[in-house]
mmCIF file of C-alpha atoms and ligand atoms in Angstrom:
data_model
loop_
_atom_site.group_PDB
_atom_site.id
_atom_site.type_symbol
_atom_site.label_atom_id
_atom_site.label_comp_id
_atom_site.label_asym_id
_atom_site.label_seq_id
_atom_site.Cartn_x
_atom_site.Cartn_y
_atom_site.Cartn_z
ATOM 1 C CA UNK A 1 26.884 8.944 -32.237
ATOM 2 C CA UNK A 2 26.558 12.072 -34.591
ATOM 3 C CA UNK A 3 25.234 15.107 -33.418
ATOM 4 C CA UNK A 4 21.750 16.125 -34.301
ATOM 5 C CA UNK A 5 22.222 19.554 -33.296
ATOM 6 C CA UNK A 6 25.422 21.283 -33.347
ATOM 7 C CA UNK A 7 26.111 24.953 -32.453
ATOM 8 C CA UNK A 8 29.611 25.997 -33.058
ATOM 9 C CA UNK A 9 31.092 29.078 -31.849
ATOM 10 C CA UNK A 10 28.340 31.360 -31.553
ATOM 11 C CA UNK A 11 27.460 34.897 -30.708
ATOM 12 C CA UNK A 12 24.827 37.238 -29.982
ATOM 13 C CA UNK A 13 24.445 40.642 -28.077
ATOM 14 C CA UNK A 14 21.403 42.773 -27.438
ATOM 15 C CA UNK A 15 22.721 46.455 -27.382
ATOM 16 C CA UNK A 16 26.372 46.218 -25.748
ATOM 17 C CA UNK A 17 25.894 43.322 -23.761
ATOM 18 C CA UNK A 18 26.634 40.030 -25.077
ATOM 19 C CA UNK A 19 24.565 37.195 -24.228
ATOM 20 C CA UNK A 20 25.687 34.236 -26.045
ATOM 21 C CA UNK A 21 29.669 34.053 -25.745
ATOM 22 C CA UNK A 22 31.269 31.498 -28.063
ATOM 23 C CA UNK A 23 29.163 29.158 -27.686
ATOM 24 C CA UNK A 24 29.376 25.536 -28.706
ATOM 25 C CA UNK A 25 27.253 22.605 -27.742
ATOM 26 C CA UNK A 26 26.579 19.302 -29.482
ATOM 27 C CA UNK A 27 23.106 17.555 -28.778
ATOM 28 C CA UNK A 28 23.901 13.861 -29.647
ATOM 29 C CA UNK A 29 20.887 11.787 -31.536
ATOM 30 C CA UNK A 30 18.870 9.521 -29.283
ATOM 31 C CA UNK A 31 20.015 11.881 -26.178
ATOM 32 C CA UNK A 32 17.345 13.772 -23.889
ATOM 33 C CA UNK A 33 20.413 16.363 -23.270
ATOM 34 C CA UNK A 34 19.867 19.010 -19.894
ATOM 35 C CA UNK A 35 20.480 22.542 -19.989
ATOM 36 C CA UNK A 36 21.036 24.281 -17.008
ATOM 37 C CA UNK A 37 22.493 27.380 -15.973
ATOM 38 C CA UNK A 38 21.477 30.236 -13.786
ATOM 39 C CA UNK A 39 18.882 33.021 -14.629
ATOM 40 C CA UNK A 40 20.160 35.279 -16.914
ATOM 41 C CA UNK A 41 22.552 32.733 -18.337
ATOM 42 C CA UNK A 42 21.537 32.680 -22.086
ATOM 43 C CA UNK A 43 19.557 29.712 -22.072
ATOM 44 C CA UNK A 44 16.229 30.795 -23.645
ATOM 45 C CA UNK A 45 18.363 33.073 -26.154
ATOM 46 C CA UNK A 46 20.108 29.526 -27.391
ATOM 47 C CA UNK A 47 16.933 28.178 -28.051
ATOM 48 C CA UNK A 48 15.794 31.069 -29.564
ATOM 49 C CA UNK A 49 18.629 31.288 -31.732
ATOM 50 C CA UNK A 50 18.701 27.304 -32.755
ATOM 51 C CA UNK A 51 14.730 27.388 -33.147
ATOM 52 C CA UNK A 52 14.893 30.805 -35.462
ATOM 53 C CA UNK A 53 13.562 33.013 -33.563
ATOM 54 C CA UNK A 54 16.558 35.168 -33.179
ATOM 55 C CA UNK A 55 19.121 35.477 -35.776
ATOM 56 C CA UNK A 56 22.871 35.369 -34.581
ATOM 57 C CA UNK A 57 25.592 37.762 -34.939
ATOM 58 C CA UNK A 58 27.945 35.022 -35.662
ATOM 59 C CA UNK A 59 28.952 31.544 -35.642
ATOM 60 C CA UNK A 60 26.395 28.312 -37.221
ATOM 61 C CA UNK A 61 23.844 26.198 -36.426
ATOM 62 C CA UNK A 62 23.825 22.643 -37.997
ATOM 63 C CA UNK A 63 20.697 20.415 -37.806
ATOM 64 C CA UNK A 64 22.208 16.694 -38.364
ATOM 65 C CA UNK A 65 24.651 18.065 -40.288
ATOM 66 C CA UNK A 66 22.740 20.857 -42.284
ATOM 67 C CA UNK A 67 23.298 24.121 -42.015
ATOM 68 C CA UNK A 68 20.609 25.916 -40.948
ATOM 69 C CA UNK A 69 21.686 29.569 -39.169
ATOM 70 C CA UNK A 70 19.546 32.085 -39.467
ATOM 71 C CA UNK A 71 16.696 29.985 -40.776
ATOM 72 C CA UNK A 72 13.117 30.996 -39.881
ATOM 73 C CA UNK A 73 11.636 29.005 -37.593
ATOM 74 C CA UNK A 74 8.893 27.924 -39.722
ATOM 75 C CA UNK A 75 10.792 26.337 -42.402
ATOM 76 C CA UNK A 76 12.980 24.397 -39.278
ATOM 77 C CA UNK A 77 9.829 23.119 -38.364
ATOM 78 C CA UNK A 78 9.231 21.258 -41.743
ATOM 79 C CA UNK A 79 12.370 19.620 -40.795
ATOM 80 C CA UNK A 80 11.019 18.431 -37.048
ATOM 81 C CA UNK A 81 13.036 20.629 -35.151
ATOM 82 C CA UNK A 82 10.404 22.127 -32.985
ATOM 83 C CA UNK A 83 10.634 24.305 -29.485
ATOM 84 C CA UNK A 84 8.184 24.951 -26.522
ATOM 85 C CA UNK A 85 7.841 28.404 -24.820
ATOM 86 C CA UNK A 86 8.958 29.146 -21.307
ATOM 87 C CA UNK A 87 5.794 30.546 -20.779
ATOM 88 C CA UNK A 88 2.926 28.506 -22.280
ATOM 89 C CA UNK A 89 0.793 30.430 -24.905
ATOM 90 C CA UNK A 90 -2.290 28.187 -25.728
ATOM 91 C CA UNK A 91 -4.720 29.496 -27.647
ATOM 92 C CA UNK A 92 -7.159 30.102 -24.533
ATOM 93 C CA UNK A 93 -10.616 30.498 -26.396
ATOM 94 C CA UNK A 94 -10.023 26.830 -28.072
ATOM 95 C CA UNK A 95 -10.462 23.512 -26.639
ATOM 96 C CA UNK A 96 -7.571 21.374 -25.460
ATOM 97 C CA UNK A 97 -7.932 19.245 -28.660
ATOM 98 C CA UNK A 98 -8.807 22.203 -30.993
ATOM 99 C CA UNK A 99 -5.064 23.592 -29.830
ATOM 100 C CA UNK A 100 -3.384 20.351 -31.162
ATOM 101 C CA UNK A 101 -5.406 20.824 -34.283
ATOM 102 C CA UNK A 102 -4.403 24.168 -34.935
ATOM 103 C CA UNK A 103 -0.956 23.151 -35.405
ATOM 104 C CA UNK A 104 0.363 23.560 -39.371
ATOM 105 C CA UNK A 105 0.543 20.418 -41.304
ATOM 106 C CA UNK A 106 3.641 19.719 -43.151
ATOM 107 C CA UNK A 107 2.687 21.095 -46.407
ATOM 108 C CA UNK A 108 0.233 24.044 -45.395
ATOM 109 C CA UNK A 109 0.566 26.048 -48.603
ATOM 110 C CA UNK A 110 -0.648 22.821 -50.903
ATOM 111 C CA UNK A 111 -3.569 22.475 -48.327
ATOM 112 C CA UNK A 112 -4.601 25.944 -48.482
ATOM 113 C CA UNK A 113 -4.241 25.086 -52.278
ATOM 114 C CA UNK A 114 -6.200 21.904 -52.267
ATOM 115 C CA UNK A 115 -8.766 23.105 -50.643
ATOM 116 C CA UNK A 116 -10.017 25.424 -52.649
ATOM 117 C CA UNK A 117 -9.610 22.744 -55.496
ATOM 118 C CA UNK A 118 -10.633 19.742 -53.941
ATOM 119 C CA UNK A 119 -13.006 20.284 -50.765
ATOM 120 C CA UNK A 120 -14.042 16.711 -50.153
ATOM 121 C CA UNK A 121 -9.806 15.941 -49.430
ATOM 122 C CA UNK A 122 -10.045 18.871 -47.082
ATOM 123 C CA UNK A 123 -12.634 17.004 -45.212
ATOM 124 C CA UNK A 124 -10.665 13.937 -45.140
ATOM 125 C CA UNK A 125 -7.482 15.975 -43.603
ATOM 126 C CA UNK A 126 -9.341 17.303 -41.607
ATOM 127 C CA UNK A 127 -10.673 13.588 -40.243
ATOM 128 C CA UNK A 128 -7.317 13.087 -39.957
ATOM 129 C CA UNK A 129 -6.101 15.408 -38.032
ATOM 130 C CA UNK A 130 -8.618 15.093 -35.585
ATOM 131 C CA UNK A 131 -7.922 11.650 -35.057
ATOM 132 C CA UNK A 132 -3.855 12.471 -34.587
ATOM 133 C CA UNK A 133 -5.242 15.282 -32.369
ATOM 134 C CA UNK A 134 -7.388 12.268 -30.182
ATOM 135 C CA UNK A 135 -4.563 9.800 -30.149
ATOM 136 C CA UNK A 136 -2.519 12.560 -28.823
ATOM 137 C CA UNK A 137 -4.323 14.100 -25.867
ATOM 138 C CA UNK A 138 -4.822 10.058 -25.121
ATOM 139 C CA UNK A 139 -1.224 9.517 -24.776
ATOM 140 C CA UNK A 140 -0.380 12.838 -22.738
ATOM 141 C CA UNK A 141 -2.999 11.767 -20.556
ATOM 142 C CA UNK A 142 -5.624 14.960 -21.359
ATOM 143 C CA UNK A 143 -8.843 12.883 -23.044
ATOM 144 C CA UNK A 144 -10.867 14.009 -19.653
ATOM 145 C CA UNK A 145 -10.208 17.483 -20.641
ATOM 146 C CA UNK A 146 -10.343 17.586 -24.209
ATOM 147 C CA UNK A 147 -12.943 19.627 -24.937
ATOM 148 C CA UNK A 148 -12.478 21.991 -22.203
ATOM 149 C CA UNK A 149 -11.269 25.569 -23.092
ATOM 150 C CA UNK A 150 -7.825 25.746 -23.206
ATOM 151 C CA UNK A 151 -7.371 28.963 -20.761
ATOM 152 C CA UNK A 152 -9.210 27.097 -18.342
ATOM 153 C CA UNK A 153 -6.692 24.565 -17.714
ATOM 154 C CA UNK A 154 -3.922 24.362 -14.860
ATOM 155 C CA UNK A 155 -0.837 25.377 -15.448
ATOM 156 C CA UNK A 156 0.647 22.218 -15.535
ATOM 157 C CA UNK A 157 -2.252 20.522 -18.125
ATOM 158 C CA UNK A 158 -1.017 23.517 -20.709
ATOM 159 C CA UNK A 159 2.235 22.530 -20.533
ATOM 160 C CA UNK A 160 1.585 18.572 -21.201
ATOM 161 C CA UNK A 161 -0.639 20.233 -24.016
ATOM 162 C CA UNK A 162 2.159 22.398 -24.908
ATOM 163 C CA UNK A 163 4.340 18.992 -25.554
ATOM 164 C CA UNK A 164 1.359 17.330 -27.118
ATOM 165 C CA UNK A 165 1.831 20.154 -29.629
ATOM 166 C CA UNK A 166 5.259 19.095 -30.234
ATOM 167 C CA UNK A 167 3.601 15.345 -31.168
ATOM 168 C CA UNK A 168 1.430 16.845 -33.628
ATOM 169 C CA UNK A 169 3.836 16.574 -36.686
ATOM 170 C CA UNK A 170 6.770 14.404 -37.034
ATOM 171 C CA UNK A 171 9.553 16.046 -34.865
ATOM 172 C CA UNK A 172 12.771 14.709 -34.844
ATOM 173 C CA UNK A 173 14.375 17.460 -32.257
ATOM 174 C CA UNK A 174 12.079 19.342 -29.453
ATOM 175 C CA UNK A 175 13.264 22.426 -27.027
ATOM 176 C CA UNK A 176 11.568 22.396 -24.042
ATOM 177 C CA UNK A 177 12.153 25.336 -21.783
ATOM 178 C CA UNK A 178 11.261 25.127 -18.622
ATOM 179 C CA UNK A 179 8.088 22.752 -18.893
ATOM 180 C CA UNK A 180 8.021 21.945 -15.887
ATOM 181 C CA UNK A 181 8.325 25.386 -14.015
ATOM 182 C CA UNK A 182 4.788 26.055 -11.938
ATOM 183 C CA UNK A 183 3.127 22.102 -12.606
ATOM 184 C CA UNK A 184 2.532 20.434 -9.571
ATOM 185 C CA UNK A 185 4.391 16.682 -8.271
ATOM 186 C CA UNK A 186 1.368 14.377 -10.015
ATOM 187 C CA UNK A 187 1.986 15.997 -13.614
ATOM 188 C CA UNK A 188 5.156 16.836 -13.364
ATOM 189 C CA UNK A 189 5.326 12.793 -12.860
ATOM 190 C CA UNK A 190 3.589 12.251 -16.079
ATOM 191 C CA UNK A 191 5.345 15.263 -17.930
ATOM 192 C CA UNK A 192 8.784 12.923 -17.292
ATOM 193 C CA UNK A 193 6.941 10.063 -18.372
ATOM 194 C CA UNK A 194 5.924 11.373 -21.653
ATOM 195 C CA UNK A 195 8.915 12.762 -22.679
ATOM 196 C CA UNK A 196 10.842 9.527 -21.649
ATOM 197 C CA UNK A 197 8.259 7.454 -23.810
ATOM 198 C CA UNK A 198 8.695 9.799 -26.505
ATOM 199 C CA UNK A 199 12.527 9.452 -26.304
ATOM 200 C CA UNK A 200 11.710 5.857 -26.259
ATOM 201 C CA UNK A 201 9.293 4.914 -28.162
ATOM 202 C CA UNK A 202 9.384 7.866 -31.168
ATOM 203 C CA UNK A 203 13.107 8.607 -31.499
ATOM 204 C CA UNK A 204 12.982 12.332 -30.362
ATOM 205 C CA UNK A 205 15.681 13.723 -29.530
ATOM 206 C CA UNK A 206 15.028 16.886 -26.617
ATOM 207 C CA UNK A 207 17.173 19.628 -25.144
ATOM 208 C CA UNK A 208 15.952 20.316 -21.944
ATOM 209 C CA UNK A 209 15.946 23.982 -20.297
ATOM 210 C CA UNK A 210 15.217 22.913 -16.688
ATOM 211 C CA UNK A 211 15.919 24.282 -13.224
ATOM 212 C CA UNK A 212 14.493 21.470 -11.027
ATOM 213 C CA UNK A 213 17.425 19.463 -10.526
ATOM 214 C CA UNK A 214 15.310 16.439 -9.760
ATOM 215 C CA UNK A 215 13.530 16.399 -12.861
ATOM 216 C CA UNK A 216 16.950 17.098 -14.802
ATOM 217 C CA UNK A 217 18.524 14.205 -12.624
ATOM 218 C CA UNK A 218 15.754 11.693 -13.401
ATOM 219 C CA UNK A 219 15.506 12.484 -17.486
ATOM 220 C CA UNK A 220 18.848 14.257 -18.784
ATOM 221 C CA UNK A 221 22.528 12.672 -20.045
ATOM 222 C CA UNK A 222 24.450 14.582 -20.398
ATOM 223 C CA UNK A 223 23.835 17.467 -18.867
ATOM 224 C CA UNK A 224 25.327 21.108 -20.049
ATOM 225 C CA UNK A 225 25.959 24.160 -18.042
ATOM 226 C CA UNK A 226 25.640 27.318 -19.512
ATOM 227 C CA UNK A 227 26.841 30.414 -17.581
ATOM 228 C CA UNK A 228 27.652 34.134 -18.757
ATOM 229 C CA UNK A 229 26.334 32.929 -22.472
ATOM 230 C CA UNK A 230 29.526 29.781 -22.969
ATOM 231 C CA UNK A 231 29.386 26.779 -21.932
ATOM 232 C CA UNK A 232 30.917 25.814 -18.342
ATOM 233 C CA UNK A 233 31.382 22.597 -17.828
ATOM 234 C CA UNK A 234 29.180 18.903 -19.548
ATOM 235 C CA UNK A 235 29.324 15.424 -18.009
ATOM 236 C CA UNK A 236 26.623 13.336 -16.288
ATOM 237 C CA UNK A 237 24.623 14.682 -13.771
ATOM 238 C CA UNK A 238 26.546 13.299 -11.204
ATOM 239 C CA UNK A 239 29.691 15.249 -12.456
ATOM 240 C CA UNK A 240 27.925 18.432 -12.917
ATOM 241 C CA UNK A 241 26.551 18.811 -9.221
ATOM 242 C CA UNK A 242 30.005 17.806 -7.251
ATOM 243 C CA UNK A 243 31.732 20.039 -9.934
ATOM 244 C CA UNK A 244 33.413 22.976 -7.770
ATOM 245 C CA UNK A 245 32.906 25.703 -10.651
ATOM 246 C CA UNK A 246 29.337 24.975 -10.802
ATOM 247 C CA UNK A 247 28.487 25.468 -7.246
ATOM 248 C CA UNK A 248 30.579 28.302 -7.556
ATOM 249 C CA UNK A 249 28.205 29.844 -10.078
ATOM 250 C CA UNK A 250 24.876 29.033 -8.501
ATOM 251 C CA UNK A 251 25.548 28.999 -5.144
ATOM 252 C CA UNK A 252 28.712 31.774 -4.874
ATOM 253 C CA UNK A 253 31.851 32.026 -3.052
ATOM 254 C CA UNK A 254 30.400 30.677 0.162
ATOM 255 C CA UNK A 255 29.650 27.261 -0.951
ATOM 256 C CA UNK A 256 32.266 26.304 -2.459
HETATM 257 N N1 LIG B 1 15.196 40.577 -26.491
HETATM 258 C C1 LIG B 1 16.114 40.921 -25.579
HETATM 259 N N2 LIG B 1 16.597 42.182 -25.539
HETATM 260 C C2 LIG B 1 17.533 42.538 -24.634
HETATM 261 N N3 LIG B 1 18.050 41.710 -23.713
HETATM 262 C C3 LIG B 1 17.599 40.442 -23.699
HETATM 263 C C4 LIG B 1 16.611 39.991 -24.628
HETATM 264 N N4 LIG B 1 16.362 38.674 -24.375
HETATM 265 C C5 LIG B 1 17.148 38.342 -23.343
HETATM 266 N N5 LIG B 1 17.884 39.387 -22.934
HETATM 267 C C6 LIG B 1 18.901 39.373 -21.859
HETATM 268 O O1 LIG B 1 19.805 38.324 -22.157
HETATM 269 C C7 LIG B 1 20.223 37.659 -20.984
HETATM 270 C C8 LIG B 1 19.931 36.180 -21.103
HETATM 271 O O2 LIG B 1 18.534 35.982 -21.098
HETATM 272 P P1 LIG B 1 17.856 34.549 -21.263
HETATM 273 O O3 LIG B 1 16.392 34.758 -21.226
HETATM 274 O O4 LIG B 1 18.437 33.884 -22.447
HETATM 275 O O5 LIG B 1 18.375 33.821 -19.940
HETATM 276 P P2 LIG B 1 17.943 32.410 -19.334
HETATM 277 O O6 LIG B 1 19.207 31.647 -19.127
HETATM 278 O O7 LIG B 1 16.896 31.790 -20.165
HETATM 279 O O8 LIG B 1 17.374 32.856 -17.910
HETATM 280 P P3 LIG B 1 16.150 32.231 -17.044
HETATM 281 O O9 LIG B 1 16.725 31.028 -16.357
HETATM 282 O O10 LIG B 1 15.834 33.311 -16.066
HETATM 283 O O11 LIG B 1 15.024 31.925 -17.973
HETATM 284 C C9 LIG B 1 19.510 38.351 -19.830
HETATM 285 O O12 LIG B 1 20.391 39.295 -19.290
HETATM 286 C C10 LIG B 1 18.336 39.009 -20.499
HETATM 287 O O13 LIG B 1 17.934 40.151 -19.792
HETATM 288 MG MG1 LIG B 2 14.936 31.277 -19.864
#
């Protein structure tokens, strides 16, 4: 299976101290692929750096086979690679469904363009999107809620909104980081769900930031350790948690 995201050799410091330490990981198409790795480990700074967020001091970044290091993250969003935020930032003043609506459409510049030329097709994208926005909240489970203020929901409905967001335009590649840090057994049940269907049923492929091992057992092969900003040790689940370098590095000396 070809890789649909493929970081080779890369590096990145902040100051003196480097974070990402030749790293290379392939995320193989079709694969809901686990990150794990203890705090500090680099993880987030990955995803920043394969989302563009954070430009790299060296090394590359291919998306199925295209180069893009260093691009911003807007224009890797055209191409469906899209990310969600370890810490959840709805817009809080805006219902549940306005959120998914207020995510860009593909082409926002002809739009803008179009509708200053041609309000009536405005209208009718604007039908549109609404109706995406509905079948979406359906499917992550959040019609009861929908026109609720965003900042007003739990922690763990943001984050199902937060991957609803994801569902909003045709992603082929989604970062989640840490989505299910702080959401409680029932959603967290339907957060795996929905990201298994969408795996499933929509062909997205997901790198998974997680540190519930459960939730990383249940949805993620293979799974990838990251430690000191390289990567440790990848294999199934299984391999990772009787590997003795990995209890090493989470659970010290003693343990192992
Ligand atoms: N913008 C920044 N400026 C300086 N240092 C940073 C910056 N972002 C991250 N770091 C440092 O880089 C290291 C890796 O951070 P990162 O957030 O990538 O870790 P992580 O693996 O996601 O950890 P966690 O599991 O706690 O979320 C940490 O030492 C962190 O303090
Ligand atoms: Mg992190």
């Amino acid at each position: 299976m070809p890789s649909i995201i493929d970081v080779r050799h890369v590096y990145k410091a902040f100051g003196g101290l480097k974070v990402i330490n030749d790293c290379s990981i392939q995320v193989e198409k079709g694969s809901i692929t686990g990150l794990i790795g203890p705090n500090g480990a680099g993880k987030s700074t990955l995803f920043n750096i394969i989302a563009g967020a954070l430009p790299l001091d060296s090394g590359q970044v291919l998306l199925d086979g295209e180069d893009i290091t260093n691009r911003p993250a807007n224009e890797l969003f055209h191409k469906g690679l899209l990310r969600t935020f370890q810490i959840a930032h709805e817009f809080s003043q805006m219902t549940a469904l306005e959120n998914l609506m207020m995510v860009p459409p593909k082409q926002a510049g002809e739009s803008l363009f179009s509708a200053w030329l041609k309000p009536g097709l405005v209208n009718q994208q604007e039908t549109a999107v609404r109706q995406k926005a509905l079948e979406v909240i359906d499917f992550i489970g959040l019609h009861h809620v929908r026109n609720e203020l965003a900042g007003n929901l739990s922690g763990g409905q943001k984050k199902l909104l937060e991957l609803g967001r994801t569902m909003m335009t045709d992603a082929r590649v989604v970062l989640l980081d840490e989505i299910a840090a702080g959401v409680n057994r029932t959603l967290l049940g339907d957060l795996v769900e929905n990201i298994e269907r969408l795996n499933r049923e929509m062909g997205y492929t997901f790198l998974v930031i997680e540190h519930d091992m459960e939730m990383i057992a249940r949805l993620c092969d293979p799974v990838i350790v990251l430690a000191q900003g390289s990567v440790m040790v990848e294999g199934t689940i299984e391999e990772i948690q009787n590997n003795p370098q990995v209890i090493e590095a989470y659970f010290g000396s003693t343990a192992a």
